[in-house]
Structure formats: structure tokens, C-alpha cells
Coordinates of C-alpha atoms and ligand atoms in Angstrom, one line a residue:
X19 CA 87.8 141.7 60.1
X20 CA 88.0 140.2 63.9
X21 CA 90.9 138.9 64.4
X22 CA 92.1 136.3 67.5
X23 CA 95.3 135.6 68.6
X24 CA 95.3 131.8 70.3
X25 CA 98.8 130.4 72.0
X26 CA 98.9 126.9 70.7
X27 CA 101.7 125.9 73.1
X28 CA 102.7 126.7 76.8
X29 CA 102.5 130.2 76.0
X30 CA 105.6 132.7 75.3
X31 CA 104.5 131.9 71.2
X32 CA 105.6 135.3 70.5
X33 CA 102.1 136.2 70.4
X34 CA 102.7 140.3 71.4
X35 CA 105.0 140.5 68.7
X36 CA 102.2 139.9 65.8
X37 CA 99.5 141.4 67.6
X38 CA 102.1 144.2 67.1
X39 CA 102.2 143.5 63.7
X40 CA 98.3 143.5 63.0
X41 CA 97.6 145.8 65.2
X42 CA 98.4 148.5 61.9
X43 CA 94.9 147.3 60.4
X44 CA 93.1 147.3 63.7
X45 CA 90.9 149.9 65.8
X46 CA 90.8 148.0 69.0
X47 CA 93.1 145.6 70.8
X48 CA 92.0 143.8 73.2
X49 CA 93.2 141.5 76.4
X50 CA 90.6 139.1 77.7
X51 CA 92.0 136.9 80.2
X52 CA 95.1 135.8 82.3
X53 CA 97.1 138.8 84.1
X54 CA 100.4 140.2 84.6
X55 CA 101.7 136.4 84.4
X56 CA 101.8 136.8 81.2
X57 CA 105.1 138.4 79.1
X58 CA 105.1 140.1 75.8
X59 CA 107.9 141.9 74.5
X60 CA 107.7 143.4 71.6
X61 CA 110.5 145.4 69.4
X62 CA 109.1 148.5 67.9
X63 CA 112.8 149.0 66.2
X64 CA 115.9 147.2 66.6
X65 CA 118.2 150.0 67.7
X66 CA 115.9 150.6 70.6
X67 CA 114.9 148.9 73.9
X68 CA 112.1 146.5 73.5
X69 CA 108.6 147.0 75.3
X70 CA 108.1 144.1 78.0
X71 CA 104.7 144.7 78.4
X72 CA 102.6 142.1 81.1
X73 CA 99.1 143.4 80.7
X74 CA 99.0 146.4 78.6
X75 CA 97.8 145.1 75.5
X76 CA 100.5 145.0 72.9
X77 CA 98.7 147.2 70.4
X78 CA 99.4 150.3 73.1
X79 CA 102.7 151.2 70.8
X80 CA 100.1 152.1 67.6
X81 CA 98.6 156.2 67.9
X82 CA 95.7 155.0 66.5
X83 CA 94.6 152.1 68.3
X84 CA 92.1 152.2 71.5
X85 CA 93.6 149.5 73.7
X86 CA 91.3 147.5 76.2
X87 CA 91.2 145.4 79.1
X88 CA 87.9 143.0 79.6
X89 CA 85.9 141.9 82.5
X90 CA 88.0 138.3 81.7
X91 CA 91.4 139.4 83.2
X92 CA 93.0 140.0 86.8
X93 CA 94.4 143.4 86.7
X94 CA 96.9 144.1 89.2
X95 CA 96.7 148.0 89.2
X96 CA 100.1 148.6 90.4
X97 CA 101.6 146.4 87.9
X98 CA 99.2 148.6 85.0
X99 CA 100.2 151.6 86.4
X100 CA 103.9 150.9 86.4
X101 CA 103.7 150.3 82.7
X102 CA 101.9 153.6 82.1
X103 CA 104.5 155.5 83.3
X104 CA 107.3 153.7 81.4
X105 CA 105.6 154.0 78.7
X106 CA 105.3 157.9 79.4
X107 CA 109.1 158.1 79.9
X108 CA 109.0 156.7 76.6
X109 CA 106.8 159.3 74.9
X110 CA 103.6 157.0 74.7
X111 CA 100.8 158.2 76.8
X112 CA 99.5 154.9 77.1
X113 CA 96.2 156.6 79.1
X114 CA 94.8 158.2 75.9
X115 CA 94.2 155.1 74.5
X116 CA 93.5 152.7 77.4
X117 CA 89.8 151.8 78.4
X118 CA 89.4 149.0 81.3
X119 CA 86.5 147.0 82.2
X120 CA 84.8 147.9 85.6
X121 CA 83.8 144.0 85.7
X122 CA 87.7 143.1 85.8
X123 CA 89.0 141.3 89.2
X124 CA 91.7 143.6 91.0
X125 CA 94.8 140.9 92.4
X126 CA 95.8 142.5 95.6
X127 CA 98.8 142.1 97.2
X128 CA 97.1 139.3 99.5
X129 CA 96.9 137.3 96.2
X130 CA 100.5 137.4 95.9
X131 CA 101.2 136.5 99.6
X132 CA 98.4 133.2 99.0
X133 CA 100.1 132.3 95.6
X134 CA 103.5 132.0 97.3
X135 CA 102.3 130.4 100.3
X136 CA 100.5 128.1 98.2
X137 CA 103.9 126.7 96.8
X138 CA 105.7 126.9 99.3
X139 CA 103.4 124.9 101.1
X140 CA 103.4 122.1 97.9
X141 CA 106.8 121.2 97.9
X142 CA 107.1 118.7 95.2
X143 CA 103.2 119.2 94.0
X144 CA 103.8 122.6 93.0
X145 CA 102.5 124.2 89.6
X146 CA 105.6 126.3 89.5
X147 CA 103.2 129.6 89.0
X148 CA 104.7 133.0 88.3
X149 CA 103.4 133.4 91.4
X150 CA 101.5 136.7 90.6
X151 CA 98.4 136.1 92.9
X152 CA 96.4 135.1 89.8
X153 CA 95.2 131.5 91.0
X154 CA 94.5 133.1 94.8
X155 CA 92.8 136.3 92.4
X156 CA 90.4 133.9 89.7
X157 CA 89.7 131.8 93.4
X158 CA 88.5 134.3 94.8
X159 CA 86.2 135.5 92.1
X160 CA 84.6 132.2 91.6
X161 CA 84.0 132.4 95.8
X162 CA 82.3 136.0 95.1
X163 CA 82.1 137.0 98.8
X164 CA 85.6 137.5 99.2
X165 CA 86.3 139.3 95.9
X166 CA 87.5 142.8 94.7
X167 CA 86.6 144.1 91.2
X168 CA 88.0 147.1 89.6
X169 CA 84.2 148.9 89.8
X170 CA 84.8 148.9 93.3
X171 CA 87.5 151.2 93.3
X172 CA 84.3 153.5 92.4
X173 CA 82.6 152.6 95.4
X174 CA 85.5 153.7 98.2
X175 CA 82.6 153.5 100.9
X176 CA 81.8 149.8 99.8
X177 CA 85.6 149.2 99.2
X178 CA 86.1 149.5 102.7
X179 CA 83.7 147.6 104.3
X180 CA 84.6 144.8 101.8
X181 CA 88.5 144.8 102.3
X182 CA 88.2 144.8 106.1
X183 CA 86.1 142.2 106.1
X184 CA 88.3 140.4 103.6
X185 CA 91.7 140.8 105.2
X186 CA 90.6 139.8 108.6
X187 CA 89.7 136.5 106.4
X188 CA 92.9 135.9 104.6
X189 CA 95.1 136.4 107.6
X190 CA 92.9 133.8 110.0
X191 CA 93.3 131.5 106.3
X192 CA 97.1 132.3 106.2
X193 CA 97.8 131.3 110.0
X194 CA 95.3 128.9 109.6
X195 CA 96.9 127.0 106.7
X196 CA 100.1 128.1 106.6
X197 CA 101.1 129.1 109.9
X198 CA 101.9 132.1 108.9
X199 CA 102.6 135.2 111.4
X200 CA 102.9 138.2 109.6
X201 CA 99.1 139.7 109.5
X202 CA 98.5 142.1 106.6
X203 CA 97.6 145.8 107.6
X204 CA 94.6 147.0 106.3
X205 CA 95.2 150.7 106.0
X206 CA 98.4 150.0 103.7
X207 CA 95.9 148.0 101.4
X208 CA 93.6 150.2 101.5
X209 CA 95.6 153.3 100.7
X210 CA 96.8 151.9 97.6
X211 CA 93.5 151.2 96.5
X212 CA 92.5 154.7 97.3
X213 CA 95.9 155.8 94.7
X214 CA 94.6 153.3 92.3
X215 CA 91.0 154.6 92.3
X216 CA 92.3 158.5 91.6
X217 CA 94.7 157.1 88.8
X218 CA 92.4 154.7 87.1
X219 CA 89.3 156.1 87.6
X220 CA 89.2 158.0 84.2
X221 CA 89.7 155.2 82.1
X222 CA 87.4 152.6 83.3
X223 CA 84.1 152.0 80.9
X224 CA 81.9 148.9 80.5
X225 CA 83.7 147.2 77.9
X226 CA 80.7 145.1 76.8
X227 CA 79.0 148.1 75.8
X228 CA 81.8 149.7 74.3
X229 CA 83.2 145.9 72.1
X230 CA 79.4 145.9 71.2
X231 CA 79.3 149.2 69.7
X232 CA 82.7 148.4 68.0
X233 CA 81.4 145.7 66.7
X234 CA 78.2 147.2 65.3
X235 CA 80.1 150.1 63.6
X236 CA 82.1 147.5 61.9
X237 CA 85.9 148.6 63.5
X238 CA 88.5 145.7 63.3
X239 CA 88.8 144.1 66.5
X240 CA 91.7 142.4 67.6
X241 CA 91.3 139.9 70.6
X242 CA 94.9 139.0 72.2
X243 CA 95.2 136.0 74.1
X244 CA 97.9 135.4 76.6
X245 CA 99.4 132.1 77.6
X246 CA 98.8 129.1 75.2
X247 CA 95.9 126.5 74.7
X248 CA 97.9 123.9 76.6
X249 CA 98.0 126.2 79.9
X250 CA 94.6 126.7 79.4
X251 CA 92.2 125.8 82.5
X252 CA 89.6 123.6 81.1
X253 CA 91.4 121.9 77.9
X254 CA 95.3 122.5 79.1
X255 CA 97.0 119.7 80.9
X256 CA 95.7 120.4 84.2
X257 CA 96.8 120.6 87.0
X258 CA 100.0 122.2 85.6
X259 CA 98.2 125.1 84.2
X260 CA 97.0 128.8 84.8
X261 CA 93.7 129.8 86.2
X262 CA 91.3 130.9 82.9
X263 CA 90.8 130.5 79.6
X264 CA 93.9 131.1 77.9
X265 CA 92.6 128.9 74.7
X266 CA 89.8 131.0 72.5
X267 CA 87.1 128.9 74.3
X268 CA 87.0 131.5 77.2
X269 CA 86.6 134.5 74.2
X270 CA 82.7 135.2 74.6
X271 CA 82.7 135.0 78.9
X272 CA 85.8 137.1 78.8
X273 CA 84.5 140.1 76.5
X274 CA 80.6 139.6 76.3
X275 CA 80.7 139.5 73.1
X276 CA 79.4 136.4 71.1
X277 CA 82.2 133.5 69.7
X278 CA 80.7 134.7 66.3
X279 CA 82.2 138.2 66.7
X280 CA 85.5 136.6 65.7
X281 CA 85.8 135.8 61.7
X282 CA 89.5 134.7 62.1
X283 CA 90.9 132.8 65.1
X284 CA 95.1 132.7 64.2
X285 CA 97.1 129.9 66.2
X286 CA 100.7 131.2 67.3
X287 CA 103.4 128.7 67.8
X288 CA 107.0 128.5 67.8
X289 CA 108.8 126.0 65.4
X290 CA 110.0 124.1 68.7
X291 CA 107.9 123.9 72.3
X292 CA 109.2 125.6 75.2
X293 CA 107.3 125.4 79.0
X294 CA 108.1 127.0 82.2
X295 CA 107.2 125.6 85.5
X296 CA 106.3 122.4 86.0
X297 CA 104.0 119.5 84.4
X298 CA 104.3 117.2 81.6
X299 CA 106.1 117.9 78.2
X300 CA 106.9 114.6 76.2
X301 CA 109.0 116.1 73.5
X302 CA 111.0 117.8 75.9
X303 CA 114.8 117.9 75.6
X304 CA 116.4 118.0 79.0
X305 CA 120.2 117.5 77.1
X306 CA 122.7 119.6 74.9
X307 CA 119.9 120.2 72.4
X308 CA 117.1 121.6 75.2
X309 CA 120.2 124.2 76.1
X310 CA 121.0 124.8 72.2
X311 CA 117.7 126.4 71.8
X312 CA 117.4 128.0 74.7
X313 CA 120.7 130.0 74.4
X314 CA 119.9 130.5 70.8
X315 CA 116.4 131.2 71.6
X316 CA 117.1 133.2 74.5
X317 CA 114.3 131.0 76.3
X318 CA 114.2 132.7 79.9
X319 CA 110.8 134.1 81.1
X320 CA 109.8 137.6 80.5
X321 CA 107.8 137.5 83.6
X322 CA 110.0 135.8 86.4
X323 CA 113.3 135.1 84.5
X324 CA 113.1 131.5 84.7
X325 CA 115.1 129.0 82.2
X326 CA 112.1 127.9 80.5
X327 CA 112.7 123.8 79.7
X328 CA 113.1 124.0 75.6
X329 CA 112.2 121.0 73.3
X330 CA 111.4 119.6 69.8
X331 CA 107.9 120.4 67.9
X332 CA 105.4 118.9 69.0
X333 CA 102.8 118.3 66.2
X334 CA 100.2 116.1 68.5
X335 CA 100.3 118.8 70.9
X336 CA 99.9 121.9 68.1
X337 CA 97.3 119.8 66.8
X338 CA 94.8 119.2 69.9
X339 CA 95.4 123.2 70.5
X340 CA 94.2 123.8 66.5
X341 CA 91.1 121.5 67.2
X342 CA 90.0 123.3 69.9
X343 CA 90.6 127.1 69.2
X344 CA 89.1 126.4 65.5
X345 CA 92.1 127.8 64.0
X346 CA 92.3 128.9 60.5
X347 CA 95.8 129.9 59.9
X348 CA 99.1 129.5 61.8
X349 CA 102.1 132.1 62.6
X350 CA 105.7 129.6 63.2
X351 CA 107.7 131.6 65.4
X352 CA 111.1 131.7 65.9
X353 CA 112.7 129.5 63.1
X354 CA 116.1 131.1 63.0
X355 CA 116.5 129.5 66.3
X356 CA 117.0 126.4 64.6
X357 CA 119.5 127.4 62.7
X358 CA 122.4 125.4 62.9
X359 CA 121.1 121.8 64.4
X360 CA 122.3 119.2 61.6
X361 CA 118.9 117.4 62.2
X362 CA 115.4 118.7 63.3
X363 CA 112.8 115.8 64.9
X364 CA 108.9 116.9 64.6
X365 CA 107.0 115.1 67.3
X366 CA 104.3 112.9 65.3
X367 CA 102.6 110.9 67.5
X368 CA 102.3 109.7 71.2
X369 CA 102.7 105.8 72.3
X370 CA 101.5 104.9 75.8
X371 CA 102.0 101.3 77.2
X372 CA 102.5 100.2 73.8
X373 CA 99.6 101.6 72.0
X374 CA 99.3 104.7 69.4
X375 CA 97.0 107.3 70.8
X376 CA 94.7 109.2 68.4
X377 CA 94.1 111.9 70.6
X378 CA 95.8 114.3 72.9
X379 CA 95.2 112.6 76.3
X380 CA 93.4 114.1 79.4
X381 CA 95.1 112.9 82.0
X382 CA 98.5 114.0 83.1
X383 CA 99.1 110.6 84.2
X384 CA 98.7 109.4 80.6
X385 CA 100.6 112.6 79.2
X386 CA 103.6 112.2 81.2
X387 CA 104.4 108.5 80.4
X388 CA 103.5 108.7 76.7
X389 CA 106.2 108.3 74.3
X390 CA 107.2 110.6 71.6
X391 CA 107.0 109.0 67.9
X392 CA 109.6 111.1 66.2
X393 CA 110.0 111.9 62.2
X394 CA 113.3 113.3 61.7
X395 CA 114.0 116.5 58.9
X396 CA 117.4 118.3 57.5
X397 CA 118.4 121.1 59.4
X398 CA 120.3 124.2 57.8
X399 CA 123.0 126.5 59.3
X400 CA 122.4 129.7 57.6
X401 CA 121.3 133.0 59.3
X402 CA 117.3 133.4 58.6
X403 CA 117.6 137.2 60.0
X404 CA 117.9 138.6 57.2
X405 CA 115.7 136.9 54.7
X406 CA 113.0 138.7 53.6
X407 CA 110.4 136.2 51.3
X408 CA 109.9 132.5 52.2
X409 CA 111.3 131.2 48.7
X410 CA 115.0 132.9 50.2
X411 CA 114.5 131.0 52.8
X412 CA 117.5 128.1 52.5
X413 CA 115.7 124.8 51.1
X414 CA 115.8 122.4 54.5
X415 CA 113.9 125.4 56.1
X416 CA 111.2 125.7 53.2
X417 CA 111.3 122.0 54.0
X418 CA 110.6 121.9 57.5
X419 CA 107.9 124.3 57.7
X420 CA 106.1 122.9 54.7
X421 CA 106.0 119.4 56.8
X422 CA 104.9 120.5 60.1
X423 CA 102.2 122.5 58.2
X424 CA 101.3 119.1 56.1
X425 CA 101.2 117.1 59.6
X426 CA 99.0 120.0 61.0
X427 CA 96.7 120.6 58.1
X428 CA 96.5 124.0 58.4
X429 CA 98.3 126.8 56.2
X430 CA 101.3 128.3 58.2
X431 CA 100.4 132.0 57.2
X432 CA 103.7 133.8 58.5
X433 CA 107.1 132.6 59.7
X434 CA 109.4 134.3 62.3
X435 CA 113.0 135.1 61.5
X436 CA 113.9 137.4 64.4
X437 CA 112.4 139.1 67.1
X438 CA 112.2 142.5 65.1
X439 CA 108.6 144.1 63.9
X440 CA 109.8 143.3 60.2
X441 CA 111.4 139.8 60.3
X442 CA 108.5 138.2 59.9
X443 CA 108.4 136.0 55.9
X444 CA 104.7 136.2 54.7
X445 CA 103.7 132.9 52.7
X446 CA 100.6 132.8 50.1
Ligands
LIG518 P1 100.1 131.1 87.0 O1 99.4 131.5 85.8 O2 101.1 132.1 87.6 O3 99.2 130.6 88.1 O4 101.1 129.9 86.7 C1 100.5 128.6 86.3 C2 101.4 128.0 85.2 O5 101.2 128.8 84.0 C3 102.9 127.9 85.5 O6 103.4 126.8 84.9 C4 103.4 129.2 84.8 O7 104.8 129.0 84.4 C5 102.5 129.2 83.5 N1 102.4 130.5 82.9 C6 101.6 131.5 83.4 N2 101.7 132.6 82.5 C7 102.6 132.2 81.6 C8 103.0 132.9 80.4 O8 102.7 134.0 80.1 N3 103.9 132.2 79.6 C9 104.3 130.9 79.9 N4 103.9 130.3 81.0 C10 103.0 130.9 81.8

């Protein structure tokens, strides 16, 4: 069984923590797209430290599992490397079990510098990125001439000629655009790439080869998606988004492998929405309830740290992101958060200038003056954390999850009582 994992929100779903889960049935696990914007943390056991893991794919913590990294995401080699080696101070030798594609774009350090610049530069029209250099990185793929892949680390001779030619661009761009006055050195660059080379070099493969022999020997494949559907370049609610695929449209370009290679695509959400950075979020809750749940929730980014802006479900929202993944089955995330809100309000419909939409709309000038058509549920006080079967769950929490799943029309699979491996309530 192929099995995806598809954020249905603004990412930070909770997505590592069932790929985590799944990853027990599964030979591969595999990250497609995004970079080390994204944030998974899972808990392997509650007395210890969790994993924060950015672009190690969260199956790494399973013996068994061969981890891999397609042509669809921008690898930043220092961040990769720094996770190998805390995961070898914590007895996982994350290398054994790590293949990365040669077709995968390499963020550089220039990346960084242009993603910051960028804002900077934007003032009140910036995205709010986590300002990893992976807009500056996808940019410069789609430009091809000025562009560094992981293969090239192969090729130092090439390499060289390529990044000299390159930096001398960014810094005239830099000064150009920004005015900025602090060149970058080329031999610093180049030495780290020289590191990276020696340290990666035995792990990187062509991953299309390797998924489609996977695939034809009939190993369980488990595709994990970062960020959410509505961050999502094409069908997200651009501009405030990140710079791929992060719904399962961009699957087949991200792996080479066909969209029929997955038999099970399975939408992760939380039982609220949450978004960081900026752009439109109509159920947000910018009051005492917004900071309930993110206290409760502990809603600060696992990337840059950032309060991320908390509000109620948003069932339109969900819904679009189900549509367009083709989800079969849902994971609700976090519903012990709730605990202890006297009332719960699902987001049901948007109205703009007076009119119900039937549709999630486009345009974030429609999407940021629509108005939220709330229904309103019981909420319950109890401690989920514990609970260990859906039917123990207290009644106005059976209630609530039955509803949004009724509003969404797909079955809500699994429900999340706690950040641990095991609190997780299986239903049907
Ligand atoms: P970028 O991906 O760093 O360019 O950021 C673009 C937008 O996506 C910003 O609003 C970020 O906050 C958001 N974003 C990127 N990665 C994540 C993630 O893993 N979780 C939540 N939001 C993210």
C-alpha cells in the first residue's frame, strides 16, 4: 500500500508525527518537496526529547526504513548534515538509511541572503517566509542558468566554474536591487560545497530509479508532504504562500513516479487552523480565544519560533484542500487543545459582499474580505491525553469530530489526543 501524507491547512498539521506512526508498515519514506522551511517534531517517547527534524524525513527514527529525499525538494546540505549528526549523538545513524536525489536543488547561503533581502525590501508586502532561501532557491531553478543541484557536488570541476559565475551575478543583483555592500566570497562558498560533496557523496542515487524499482517489487511507499495545501504554489492562496507543490498535485514532478503510484492520499489537519506569516485567514481569532489555543496548543513555529496566528476550524478551507489532493481519509490533530472552551464554532461557509460562495475563492482579495458563516458546537473540559478508544472520548468531543467530518464528507480515520507516538484514538 502507497500511502500520502497531504497538509490540508497552512501546514504544521502534525503531519511528521503520523508519518512516524505509519512509517512501522512502510519500507520507504519519502520527502518530495519544500525544504528546511518546513518543521516536524516528532516524540519517539514521552520521557525523552523530541526529534525536530526540517528535512530528514520523519521515518529516519524506524531501523528498518530507507529514507529519501527526491529531485522535488531544496536541500540545504548544511542544515541535512546538522541533523545527521544529532541524530548520531542520539544513537541513529541516520546515513545507513538516507538516499538523496542527485536531481535535488542545493539552497546556498546566497539564497538565504536574497530571501531576507527580499523582505526586507517589502515592508508591508512581505510573505513573512521563514526566510530559508527557498523562494530565491525554487527561483533560481526555474531560471536554470543560475542554478546548483546536488549532482553537481559530483562534478567539483563544473561546480566551480558554475558558482563563480553565479556569485559574481547575485552580488551585482544584491547592490543592484538592494543596495547592498557586503559582496559574498567565493572561496568560503565554495569550500563548503567541497565539505558537502565528501560528506554526502555516498548517499546520493537517482531516486527515480530507485522509487521505480520500489514500486515494482511492491514495497510500501510512503510519500510525506510538508507544509499544507493552502500554502501550496499553484492552488494555495497566493501570494502568501511557499514556492512548490506542497498539496499532492506536485507528487508525480517531485518523485518521477506516476500520480497512480499512490493508492491512498491521507489529508492531515488539526481540529482548529493555525498560519504563520502573513496572508489571509478568515476564521482567524486575533482575541483571548486565538491566545487560548495557542498557549494550549503550544502554537509557536518549529522552524523560526514565531507565534503562529491560531483560529477556529475552517470547514470551507479543509474542504477545497480535500478536493484537490483527492483525499480518502482524514487524521484531526490536536483535539485535546480544545479542551476546556465552553463552545467550539466550525467555520461553514464564506459570505462576500453579501453573497454565499460555493467555492473556495482564488483571489486573495476575495479571501480576505469574505465573511465567516459560523455553526457553533459544545465544548468539553476533560483531559483527552489519556483516552485511549474514540467511544472514551467525553460525548461533546465524539460530537464535534463526528460534525466536522459530516460537513467534510470524508471519514476522519484517527484523532490526536497529544503529541506522543501513542495518543492517537483510531475510529472504524
Ligand atoms: P517560505 O516557504 O519560507 O518561502 O515561506 C512562505 C510562507 O510559507 C510563509 O507564510 C511561511 O510562514 C509559510 N511556511 C513555510 N513553511 C512552513 C511550514 O512548514 N509550516 C507552516 N508555514 C510554513
Amino acid at each position: 500500500m502507497n500511502i500520502c501524507i497531504v497538509g490540508l491547512q497552512w501546514g504544521d498539521e502534525g503531519k511528521g508525527k503520523i508519518v512516524d506512526r505509519l512509517s512501522e508498515k512502510a519500507d520507504l519514506v519519502i520527502r518530495y518537496s519544500g525544504g528546511a522551511n518546513a518543521g516536524h517534531t516528532v516524540v519517539r517517547d514521552s520521557s525523552e526529547e523530541s526529534f525536530k527534524l526540517h528535512l530528514m524525513p520523519s521515518g529516519i527514527l524506524h531501523e528498518n526504513v530507507l529514507c529519501v529525499i527526491t529531485n522535488g525538494v531544496a536541500l540545504d546540505a548544511e542544515v541535512l548534515l546538522g541533523e545527521i549528526a544529532g541524530l548520531k549523538k542520539r544513537g541513529i545513524e541516520a546515513k545507513n538509511n538516507l538516499r538523496i536525489s542527485g536531481r535535488a536543488h542545493l539552497v546556498m547561503d546566497y539564497h538565504k541572503k536574497q530571501d531576507q533581502l527580499s523582505e526586507d525590501s517589502l515592508g508591508k508586502a512581505k510573505i513573512g517566509t521563514t526566510v530559508r532561501g527557498i523562494g530565491p532557491c525554487y527561483s533560481d531553478k526555474v531560471m536554470r542558468t543560475t542554478a546548483l543541484r546536488v549532482a553537481d557536488l559530483q562534478n567539483m570541476d563544473g561546480l566551480k566554474e558554475k558558482l563563480k559565475r553565479i556569485v559574481e551575478y547575485k552580488n551585482t543583483l544584491f547592490a543592484a536591487l538592494y543596495d547592498d555592500n557586503e559582496p559574498l566570497e567565493y572561496e568560503p562558498i565554495l569550500e563548503k560545497c567541497q565539505y558537502w560533496a565528501e560528506q554526502l557523496a555516498p548517499i546520493i542515487v537517482d531516486t527515480t530509479e530507485l522509487l521505480h524499482k520500489a514500486w515494482g517489487q511492491n514495497k510500501n511507499l510512503l510519500f510525506e508532504g510538508a507544509q499544507g495545501t493552502l500554502l501550496d504554489l499553484d492552488h494555495g492562496t497566493f501570494p502568501y504562500v511557499t514556492s512548490s507543490n506542497a498539496s499532492a498535485v506536485g507528487l508525480p514532478a517531485a518523485t518521477g513516479l506516476p500520480g497512480r503510484a499512490v493508492d491512498r492520499y491521507l489529508g492531515i489537519c488539526k481540529a482548529y487552523s493555525t498560519r504563520v506569516g502573513a496572508g489571509p485567514f478568515p476564521s482567524e481569532q486575533d482575541n483571548k480565544i486565538g491566545d487560548y489555543i495557542r498557549d494550549k496548543g503550544h502554537e509557536y513555529g518549529t522552524t523560526t519560533g514565531r507565534p503562529r496566528r491560531c483560529g477556529w476550524f475552517d470547514a470551507v478551507a479543509v474542504e477545497y484542500s480535500i478536493r484537490i489532493g483527492g483525499i480518502n481519509e482524514v487524521v484531526m490533530q490536536h483535539l485535546d487543545t480544545l479542551s476546556g472552551l465552553k463552545e467550539l464554532k466550525v467555520c461553514t461557509a464564506y459570505h462576500y459582499q453579501g453573497k454565499k460562495l460555493d467555492f473556495f475563492p482564488a483571489e486573495e482579495s476575495v479571501l480576505s474580505q469574505v465573511e465567516c458563516e459560523y455553526e457553533t458546537l459544545t465544548g468539553f473540559d476533560q483531559n483527552l491525553r489519556a483516552v485511549c478508544s474514540f467511544e472514551d472520548l467525553p460525548m461533546a468531543a465524539q460530537q464535534y469530530v463526528q460534525r466536522v467530518e459530516e460537513i467534510l464528507g470524508v471519514p476522519i480515520r484517527m484523532v490526536g489526543v497529544g503529541p506522543g507516538r501513542e495518543q492517537l484514538v483510531s475510529r472504524g
